[in-house]
Coordinates of N, CA and C in Angstrom, one line a residue:
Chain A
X19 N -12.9 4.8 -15.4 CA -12.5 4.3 -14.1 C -12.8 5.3 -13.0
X20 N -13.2 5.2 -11.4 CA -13.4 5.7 -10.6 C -12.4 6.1 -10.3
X21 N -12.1 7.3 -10.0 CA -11.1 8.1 -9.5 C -11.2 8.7 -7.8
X22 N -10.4 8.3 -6.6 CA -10.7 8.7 -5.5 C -8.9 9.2 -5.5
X23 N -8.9 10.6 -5.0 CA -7.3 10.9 -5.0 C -7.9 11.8 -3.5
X24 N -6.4 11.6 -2.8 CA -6.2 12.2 -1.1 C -5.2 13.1 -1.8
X25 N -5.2 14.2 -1.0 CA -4.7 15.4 -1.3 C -3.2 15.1 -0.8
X26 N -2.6 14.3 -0.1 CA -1.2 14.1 0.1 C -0.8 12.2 0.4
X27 N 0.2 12.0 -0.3 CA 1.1 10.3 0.5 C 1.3 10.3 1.9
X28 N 2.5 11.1 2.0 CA 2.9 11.4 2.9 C 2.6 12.9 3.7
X29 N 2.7 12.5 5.3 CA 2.4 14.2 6.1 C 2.8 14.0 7.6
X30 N 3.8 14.6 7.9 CA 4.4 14.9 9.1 C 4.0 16.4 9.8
X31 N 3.3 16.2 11.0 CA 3.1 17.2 12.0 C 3.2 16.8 13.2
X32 N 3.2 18.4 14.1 CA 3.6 18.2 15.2 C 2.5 18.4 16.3
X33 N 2.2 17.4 17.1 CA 1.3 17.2 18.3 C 1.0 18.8 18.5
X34 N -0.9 18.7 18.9 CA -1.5 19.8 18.5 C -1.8 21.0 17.7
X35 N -1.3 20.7 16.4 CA -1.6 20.8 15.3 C -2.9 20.5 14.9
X36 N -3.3 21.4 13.9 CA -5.0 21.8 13.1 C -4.6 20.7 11.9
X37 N -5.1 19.6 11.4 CA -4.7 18.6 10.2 C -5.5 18.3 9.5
X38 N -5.5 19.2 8.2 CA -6.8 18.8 7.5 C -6.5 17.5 6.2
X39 N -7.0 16.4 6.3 CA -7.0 15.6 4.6 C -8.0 15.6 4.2
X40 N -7.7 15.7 2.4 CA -8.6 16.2 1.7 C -8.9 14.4 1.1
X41 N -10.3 14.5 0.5 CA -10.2 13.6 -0.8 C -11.1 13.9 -1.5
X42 N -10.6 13.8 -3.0 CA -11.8 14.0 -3.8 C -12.2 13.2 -4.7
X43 N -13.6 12.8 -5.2 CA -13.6 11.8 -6.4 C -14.3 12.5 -7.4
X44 N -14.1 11.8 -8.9 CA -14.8 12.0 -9.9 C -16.1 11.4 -10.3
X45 N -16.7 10.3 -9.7 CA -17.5 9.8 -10.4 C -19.2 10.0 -9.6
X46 N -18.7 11.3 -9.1 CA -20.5 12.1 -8.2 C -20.8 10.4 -7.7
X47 N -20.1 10.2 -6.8 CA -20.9 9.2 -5.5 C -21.6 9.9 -4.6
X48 N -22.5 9.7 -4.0 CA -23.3 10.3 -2.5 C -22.6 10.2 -1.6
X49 N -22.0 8.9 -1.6 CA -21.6 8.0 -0.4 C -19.7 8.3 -0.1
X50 N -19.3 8.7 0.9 CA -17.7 9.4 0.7 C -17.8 8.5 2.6
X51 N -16.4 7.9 2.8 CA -15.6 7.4 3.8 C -14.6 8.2 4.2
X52 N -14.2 8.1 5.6 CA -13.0 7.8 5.9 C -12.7 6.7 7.1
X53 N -11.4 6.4 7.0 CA -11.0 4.7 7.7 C -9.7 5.2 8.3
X54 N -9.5 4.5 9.2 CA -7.9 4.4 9.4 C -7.5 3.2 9.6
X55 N -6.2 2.9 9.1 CA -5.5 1.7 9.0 C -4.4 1.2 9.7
X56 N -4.6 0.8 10.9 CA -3.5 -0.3 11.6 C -3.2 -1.2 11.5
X57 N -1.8 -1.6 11.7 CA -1.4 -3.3 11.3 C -2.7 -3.7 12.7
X58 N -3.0 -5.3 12.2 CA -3.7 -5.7 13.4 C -5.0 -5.5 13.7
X59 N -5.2 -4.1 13.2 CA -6.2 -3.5 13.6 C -7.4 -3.2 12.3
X60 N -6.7 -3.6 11.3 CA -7.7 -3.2 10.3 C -8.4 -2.3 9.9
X61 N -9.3 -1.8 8.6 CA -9.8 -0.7 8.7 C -10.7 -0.4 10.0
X62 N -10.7 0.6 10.1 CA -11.9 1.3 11.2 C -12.4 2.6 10.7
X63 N -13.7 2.4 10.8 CA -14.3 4.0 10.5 C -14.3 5.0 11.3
X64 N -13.8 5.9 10.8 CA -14.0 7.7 11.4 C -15.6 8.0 11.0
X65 N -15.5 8.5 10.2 CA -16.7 9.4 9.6 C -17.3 8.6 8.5
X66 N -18.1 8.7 8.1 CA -19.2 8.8 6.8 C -20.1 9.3 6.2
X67 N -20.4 10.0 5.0 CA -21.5 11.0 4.4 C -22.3 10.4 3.2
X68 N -23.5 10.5 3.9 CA -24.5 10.0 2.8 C -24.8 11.4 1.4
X69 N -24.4 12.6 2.2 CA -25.0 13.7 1.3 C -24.2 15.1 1.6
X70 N -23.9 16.2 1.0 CA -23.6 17.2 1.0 C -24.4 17.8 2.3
X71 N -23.3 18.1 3.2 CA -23.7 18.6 4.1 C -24.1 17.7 5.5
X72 N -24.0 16.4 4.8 CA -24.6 15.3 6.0 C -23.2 14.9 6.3
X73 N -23.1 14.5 8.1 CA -21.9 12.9 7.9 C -22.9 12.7 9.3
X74 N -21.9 11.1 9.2 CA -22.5 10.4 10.4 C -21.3 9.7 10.8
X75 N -21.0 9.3 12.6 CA -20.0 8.8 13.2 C -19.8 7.7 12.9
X76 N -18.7 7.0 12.6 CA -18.5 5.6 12.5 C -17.7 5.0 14.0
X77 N -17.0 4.0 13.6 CA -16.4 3.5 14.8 C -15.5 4.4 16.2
X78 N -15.2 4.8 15.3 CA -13.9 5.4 16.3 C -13.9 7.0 16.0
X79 N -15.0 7.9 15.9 CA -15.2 9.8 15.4 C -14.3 10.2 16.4
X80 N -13.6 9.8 18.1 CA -12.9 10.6 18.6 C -11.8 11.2 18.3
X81 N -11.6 12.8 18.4 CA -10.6 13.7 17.7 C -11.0 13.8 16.5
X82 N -11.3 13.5 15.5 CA -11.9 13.4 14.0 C -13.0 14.4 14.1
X83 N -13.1 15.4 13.3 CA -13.9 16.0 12.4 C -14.1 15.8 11.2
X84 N -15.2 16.2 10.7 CA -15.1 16.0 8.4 C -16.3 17.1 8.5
X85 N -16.3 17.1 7.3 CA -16.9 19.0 6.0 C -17.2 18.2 4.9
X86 N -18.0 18.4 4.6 CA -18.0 18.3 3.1 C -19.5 19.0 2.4
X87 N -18.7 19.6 2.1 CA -19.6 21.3 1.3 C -19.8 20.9 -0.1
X88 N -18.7 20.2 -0.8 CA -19.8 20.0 -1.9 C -19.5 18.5 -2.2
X89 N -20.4 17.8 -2.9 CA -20.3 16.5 -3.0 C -19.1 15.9 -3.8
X90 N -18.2 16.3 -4.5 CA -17.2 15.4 -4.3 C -16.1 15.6 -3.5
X91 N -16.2 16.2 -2.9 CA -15.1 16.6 -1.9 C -15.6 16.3 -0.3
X92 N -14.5 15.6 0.2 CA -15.0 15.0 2.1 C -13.6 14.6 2.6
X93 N -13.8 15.6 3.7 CA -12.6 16.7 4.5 C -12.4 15.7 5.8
X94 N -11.3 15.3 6.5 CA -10.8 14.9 7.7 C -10.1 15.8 8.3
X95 N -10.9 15.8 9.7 CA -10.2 17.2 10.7 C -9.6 16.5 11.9
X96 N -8.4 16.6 12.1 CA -8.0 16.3 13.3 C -7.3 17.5 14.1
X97 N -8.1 18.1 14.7 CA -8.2 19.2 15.4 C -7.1 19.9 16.1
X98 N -7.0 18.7 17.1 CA -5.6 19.0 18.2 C -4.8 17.8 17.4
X99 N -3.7 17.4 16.6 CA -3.4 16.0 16.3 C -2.3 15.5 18.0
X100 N -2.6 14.6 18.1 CA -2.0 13.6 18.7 C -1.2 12.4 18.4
X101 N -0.1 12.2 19.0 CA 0.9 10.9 18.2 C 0.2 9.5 18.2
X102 N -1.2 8.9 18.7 CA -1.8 8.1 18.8 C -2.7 8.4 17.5
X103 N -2.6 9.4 17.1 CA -3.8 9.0 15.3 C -2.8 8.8 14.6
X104 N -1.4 8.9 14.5 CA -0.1 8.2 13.3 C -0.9 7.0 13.3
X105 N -1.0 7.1 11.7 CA -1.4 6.3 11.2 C -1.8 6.3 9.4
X106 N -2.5 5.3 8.8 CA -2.6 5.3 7.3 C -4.2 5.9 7.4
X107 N -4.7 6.8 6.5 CA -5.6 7.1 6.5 C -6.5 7.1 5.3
X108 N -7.4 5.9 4.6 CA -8.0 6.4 3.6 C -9.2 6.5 3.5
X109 N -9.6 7.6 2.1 CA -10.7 7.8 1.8 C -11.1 6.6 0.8
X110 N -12.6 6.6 1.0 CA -13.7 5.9 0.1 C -15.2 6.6 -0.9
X111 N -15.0 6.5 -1.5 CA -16.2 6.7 -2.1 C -17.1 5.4 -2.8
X112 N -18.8 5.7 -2.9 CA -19.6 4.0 -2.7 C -20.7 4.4 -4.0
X113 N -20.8 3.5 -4.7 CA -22.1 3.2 -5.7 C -22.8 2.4 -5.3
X114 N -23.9 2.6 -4.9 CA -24.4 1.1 -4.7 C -23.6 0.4 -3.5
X115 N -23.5 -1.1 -3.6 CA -21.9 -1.7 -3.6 C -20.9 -1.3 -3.1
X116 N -20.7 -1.0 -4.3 CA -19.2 -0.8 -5.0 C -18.4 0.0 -4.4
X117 N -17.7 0.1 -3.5 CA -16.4 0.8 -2.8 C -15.2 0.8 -3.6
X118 N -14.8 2.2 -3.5 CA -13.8 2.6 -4.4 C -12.4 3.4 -3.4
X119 N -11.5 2.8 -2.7 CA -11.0 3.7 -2.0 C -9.6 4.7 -2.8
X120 N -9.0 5.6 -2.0 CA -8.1 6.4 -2.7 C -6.5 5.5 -2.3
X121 N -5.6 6.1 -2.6 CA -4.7 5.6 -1.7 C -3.9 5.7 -0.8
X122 N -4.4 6.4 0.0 CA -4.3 6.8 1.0 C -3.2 8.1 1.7
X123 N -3.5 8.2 2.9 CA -2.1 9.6 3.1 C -1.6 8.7 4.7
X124 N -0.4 8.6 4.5 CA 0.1 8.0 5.8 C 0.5 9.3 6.4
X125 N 0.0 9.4 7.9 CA 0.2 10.8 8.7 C 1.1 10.0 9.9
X126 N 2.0 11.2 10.0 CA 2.8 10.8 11.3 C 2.6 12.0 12.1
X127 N 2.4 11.9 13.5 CA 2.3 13.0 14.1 C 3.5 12.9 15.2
X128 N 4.4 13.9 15.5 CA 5.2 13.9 16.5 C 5.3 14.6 17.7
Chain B
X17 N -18.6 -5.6 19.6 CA -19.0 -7.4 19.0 C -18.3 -6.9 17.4
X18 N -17.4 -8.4 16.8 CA -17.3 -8.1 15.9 C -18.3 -8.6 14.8
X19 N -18.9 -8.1 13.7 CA -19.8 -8.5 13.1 C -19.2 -9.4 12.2
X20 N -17.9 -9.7 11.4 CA -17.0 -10.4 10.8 C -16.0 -10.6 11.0
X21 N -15.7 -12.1 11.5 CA -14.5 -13.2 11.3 C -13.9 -12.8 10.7
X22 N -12.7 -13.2 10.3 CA -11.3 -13.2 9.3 C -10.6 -13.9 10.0
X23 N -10.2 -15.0 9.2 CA -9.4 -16.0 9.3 C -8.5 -16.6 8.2
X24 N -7.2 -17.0 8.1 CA -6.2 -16.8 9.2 C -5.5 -15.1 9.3
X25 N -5.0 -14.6 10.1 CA -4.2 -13.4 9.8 C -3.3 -13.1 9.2
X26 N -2.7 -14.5 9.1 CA -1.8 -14.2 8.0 C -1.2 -16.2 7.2
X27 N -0.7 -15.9 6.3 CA -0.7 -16.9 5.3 C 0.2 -17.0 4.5
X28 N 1.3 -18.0 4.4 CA 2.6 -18.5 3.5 C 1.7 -19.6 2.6
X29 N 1.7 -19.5 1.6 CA 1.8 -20.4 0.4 C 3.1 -20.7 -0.7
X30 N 2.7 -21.9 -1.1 CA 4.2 -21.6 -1.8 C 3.2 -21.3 -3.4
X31 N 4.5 -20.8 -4.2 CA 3.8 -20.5 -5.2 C 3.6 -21.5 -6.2
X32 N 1.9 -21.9 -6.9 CA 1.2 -22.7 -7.5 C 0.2 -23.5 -6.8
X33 N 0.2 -23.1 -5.1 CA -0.4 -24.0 -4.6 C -1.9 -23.1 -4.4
X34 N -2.9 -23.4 -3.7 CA -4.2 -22.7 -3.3 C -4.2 -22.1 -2.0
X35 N -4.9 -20.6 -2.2 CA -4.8 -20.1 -1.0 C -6.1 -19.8 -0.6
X36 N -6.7 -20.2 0.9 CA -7.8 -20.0 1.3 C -7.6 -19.2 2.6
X37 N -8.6 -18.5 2.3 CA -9.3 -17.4 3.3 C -11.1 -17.3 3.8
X38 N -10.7 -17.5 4.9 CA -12.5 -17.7 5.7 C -12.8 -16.2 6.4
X39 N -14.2 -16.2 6.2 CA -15.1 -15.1 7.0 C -16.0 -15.8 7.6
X40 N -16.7 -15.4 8.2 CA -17.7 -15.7 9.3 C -18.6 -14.4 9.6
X41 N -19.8 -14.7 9.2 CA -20.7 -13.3 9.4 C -21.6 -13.3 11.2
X42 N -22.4 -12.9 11.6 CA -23.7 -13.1 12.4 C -24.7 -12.7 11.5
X43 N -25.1 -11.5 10.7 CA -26.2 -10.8 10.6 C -27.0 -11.1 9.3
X44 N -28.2 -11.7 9.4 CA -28.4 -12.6 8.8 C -28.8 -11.7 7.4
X45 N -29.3 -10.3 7.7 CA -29.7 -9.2 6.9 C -27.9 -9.4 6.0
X46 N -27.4 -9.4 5.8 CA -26.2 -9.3 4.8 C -26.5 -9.7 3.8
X47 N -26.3 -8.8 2.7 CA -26.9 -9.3 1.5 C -25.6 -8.9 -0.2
X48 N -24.9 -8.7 0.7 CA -23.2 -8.5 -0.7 C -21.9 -8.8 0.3
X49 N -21.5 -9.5 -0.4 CA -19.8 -10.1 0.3 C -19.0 -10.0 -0.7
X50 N -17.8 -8.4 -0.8 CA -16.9 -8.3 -1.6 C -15.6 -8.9 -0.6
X51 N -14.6 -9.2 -1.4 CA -13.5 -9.4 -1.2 C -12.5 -8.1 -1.5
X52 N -11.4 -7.8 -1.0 CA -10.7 -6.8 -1.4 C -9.3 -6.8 -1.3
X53 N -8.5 -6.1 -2.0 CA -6.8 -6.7 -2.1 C -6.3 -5.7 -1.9
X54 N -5.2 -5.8 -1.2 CA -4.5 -4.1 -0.9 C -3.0 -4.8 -0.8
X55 N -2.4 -3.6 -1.7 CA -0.8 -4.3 -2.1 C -0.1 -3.1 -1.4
X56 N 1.0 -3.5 -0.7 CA 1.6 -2.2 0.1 C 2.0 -0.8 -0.7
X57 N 1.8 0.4 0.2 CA 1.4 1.2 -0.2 C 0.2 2.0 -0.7
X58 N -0.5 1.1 -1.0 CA -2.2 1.1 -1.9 C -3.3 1.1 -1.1
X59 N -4.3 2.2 -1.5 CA -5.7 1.5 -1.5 C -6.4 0.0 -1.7
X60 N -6.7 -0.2 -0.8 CA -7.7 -1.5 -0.9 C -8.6 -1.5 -2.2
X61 N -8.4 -2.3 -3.2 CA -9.3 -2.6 -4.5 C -10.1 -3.5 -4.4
X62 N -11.4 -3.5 -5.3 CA -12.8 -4.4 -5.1 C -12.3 -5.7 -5.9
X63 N -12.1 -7.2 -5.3 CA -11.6 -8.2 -6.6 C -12.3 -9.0 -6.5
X64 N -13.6 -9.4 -6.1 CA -14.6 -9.8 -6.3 C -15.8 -9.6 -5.2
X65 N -17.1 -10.2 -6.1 CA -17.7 -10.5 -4.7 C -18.9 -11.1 -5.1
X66 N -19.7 -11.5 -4.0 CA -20.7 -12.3 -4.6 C -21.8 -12.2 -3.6
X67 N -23.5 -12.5 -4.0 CA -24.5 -12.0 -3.4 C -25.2 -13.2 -2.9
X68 N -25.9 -13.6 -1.9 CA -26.1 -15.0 -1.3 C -27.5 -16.0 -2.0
X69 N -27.7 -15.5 -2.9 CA -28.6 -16.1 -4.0 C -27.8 -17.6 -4.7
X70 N -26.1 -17.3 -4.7 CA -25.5 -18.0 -5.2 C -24.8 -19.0 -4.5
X71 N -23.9 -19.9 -4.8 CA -23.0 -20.5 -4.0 C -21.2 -20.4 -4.0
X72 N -21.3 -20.3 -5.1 CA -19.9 -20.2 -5.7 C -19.4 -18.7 -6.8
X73 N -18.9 -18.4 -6.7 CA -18.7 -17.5 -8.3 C -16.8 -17.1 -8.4
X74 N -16.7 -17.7 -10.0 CA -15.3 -17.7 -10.2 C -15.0 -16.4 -11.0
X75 N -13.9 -15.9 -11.0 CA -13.1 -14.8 -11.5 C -11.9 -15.5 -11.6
X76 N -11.3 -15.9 -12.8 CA -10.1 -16.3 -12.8 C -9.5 -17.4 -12.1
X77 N -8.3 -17.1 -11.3 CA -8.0 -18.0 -10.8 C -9.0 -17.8 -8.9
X78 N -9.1 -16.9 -9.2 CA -10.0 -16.4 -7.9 C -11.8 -16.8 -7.7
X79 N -11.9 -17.4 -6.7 CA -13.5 -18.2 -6.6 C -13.7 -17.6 -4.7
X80 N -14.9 -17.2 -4.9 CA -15.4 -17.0 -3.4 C -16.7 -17.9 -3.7
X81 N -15.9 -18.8 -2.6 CA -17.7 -19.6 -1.9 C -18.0 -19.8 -0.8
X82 N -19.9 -19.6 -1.1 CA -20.8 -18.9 0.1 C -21.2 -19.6 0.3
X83 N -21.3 -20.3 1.9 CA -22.3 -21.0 2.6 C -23.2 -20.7 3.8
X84 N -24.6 -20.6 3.2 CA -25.4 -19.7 3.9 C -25.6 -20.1 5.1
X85 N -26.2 -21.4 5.0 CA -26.4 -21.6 6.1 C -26.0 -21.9 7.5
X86 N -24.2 -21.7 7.0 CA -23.1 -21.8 8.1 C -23.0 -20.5 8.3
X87 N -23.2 -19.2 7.5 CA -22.8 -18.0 8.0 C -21.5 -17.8 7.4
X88 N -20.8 -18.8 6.2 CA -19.6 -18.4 6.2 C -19.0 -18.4 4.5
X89 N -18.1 -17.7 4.6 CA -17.4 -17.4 2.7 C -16.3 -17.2 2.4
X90 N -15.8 -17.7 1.9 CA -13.8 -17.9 1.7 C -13.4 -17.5 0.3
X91 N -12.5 -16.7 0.1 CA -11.7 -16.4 -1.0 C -10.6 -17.8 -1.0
X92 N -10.6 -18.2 -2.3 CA -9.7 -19.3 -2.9 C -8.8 -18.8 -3.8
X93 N -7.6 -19.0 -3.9 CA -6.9 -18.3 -5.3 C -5.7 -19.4 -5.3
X94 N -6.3 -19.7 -6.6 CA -6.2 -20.8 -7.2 C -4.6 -20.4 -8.5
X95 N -3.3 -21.6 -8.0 CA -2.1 -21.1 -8.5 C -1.7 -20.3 -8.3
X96 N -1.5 -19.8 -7.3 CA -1.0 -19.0 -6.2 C 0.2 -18.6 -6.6
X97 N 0.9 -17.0 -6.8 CA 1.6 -16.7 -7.6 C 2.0 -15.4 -6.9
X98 N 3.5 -15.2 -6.5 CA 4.7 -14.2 -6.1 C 3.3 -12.7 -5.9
X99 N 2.7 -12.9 -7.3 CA 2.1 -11.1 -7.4 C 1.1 -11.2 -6.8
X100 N 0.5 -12.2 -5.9 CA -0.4 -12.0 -5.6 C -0.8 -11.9 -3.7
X101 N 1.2 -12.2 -3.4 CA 1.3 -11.2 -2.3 C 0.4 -9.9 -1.7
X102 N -0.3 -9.9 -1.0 CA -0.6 -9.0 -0.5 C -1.9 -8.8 0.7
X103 N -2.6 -8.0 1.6 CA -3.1 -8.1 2.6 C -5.0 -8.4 2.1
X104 N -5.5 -9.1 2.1 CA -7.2 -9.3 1.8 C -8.6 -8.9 2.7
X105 N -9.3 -8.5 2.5 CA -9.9 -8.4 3.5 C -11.4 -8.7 2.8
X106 N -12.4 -9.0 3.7 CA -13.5 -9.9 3.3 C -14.4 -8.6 4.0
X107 N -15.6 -8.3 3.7 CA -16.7 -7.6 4.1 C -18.1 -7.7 3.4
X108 N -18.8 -7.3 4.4 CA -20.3 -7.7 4.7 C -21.1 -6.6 4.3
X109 N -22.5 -6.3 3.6 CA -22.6 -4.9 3.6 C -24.5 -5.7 3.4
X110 N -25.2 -4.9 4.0 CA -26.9 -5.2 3.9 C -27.6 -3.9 3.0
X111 N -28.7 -4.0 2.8 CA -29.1 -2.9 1.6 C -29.4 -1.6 2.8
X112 N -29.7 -0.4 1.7 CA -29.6 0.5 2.4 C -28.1 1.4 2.5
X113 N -28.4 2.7 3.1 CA -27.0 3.4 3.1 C -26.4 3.0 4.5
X114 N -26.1 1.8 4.8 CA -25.4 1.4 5.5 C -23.8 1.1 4.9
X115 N -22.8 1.6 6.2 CA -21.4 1.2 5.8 C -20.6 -0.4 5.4
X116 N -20.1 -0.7 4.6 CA -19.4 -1.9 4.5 C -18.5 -2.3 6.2
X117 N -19.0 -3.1 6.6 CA -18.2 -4.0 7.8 C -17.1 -4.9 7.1
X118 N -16.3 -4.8 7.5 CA -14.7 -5.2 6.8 C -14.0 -6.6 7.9
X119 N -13.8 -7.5 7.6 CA -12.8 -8.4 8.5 C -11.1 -7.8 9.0
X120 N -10.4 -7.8 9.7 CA -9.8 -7.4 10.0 C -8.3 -7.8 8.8
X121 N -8.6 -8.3 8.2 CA -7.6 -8.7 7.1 C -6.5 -10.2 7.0
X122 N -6.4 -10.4 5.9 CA -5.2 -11.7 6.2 C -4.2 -10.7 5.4
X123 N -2.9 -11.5 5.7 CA -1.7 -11.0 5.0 C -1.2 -12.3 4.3
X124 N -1.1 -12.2 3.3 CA -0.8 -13.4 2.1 C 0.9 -13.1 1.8
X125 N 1.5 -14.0 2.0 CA 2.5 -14.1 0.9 C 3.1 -15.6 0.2
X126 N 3.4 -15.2 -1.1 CA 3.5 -16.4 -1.5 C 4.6 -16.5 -2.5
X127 N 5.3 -17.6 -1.7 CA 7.0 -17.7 -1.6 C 7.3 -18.8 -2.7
X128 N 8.5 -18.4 -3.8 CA 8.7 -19.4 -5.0 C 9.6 -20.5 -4.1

């Protein structure tokens, strides 16, 4: 089975704060996500990486940074945090197809 | 512009009855439509999906059918059952390393 695990459930920080989430998978995908999840609002993409060393902006990259140095591993930076990124955040990893998400880290920023 | 519909947002069934969920695409390039189920607290899981060569394809009590030339594809879940509460979401993906486009989701519950 495909394994995508986020480095935390839960994470409380405080406005302007450095906020890194981790995710990592086992099954060497190329393809690694991240989304955020509002009621209402549905997934929405931050970032996406086709390859070690590559990402490319998705919907919504404002405040969002990502790293990803080696291929199973792909990093979400939110720089200054802000109480408007509180929110559910997950990672993805893709075969083909096939989307595998983690379960996510709900971040509260105060 | 959103590239996929999701319809309704949300959804009472009672339990044993049929639950349907519609998408609506524009881009005629789409060429895989998974469905996906996310139970609170959870990652979004893959629970079916189907490729437009076809019309129909069952899994269980669960059937997604595709009609091309409306543009449009509904998850059915058929005997509708307490555990199968939870939020769905329908997405569009074309070949290539392009990202999966996701519908904004329905919220299912379904009450004995």
């Amino acid at each position: 089975d495909v394994k995508v695990t986020q480095s935390s459930r839960y994470l409380v920080k405080r406005t302007g704060e450095k906020v890194f989430l981790e995710c990592v998978q086992d099954m060497d995908h190329e393809n690694m996500f991240w989304y955020r999840q509002d009621p209402g609002l549905g997934l929405r993409l931050i970032y996406f990486s086709y390859d070690v060393k590559m990402k490319e902006k998705g919907d919504i990259p404002e405040g969002y940074s990502v790293s990803r140095e080696k291929k199973e591993r792909f990093s979400l930076i939110l720089e200054s945090a802000s109480t408007n990124q509180t929110s559910m955040y997950l990672c993805a990893s893709r075969l083909a197809e096939k989307q595998f998400f983690g379960p996510g880290t709900r971040l509260t920023v105060l | 512009q959103q590239q996929v519909k999701q319809s309704p947002q949300s959804l009472i069934v009672q339990k044993g009855g049929i639950s349907i969920i519609n998408c609506a695409y524009e881009n005629t390039a789409f060429d895989y439509f998974p469905w996906y189920q996310q139970f609170p607290g959870k990652g979004p899981a893959l629970l079916i999906a189907i490729r437009p060569d076809v019309s129909e394809k069952k899994e269980g009590r669960f059937t997604i059918s595709f009609n091309k030339s409306a543009k449009q594809f509904s998850l059915h879940i058929m005997d509708s059952q307490p555990g199968d509460s939870a939020t769905y979401f329908c997405a569009v993906i074309s070949a290539g390393n392009t990202p999966l486009v996701f519908g904004k989701g329905t919220r299912l519950s379904v009450i004995a």
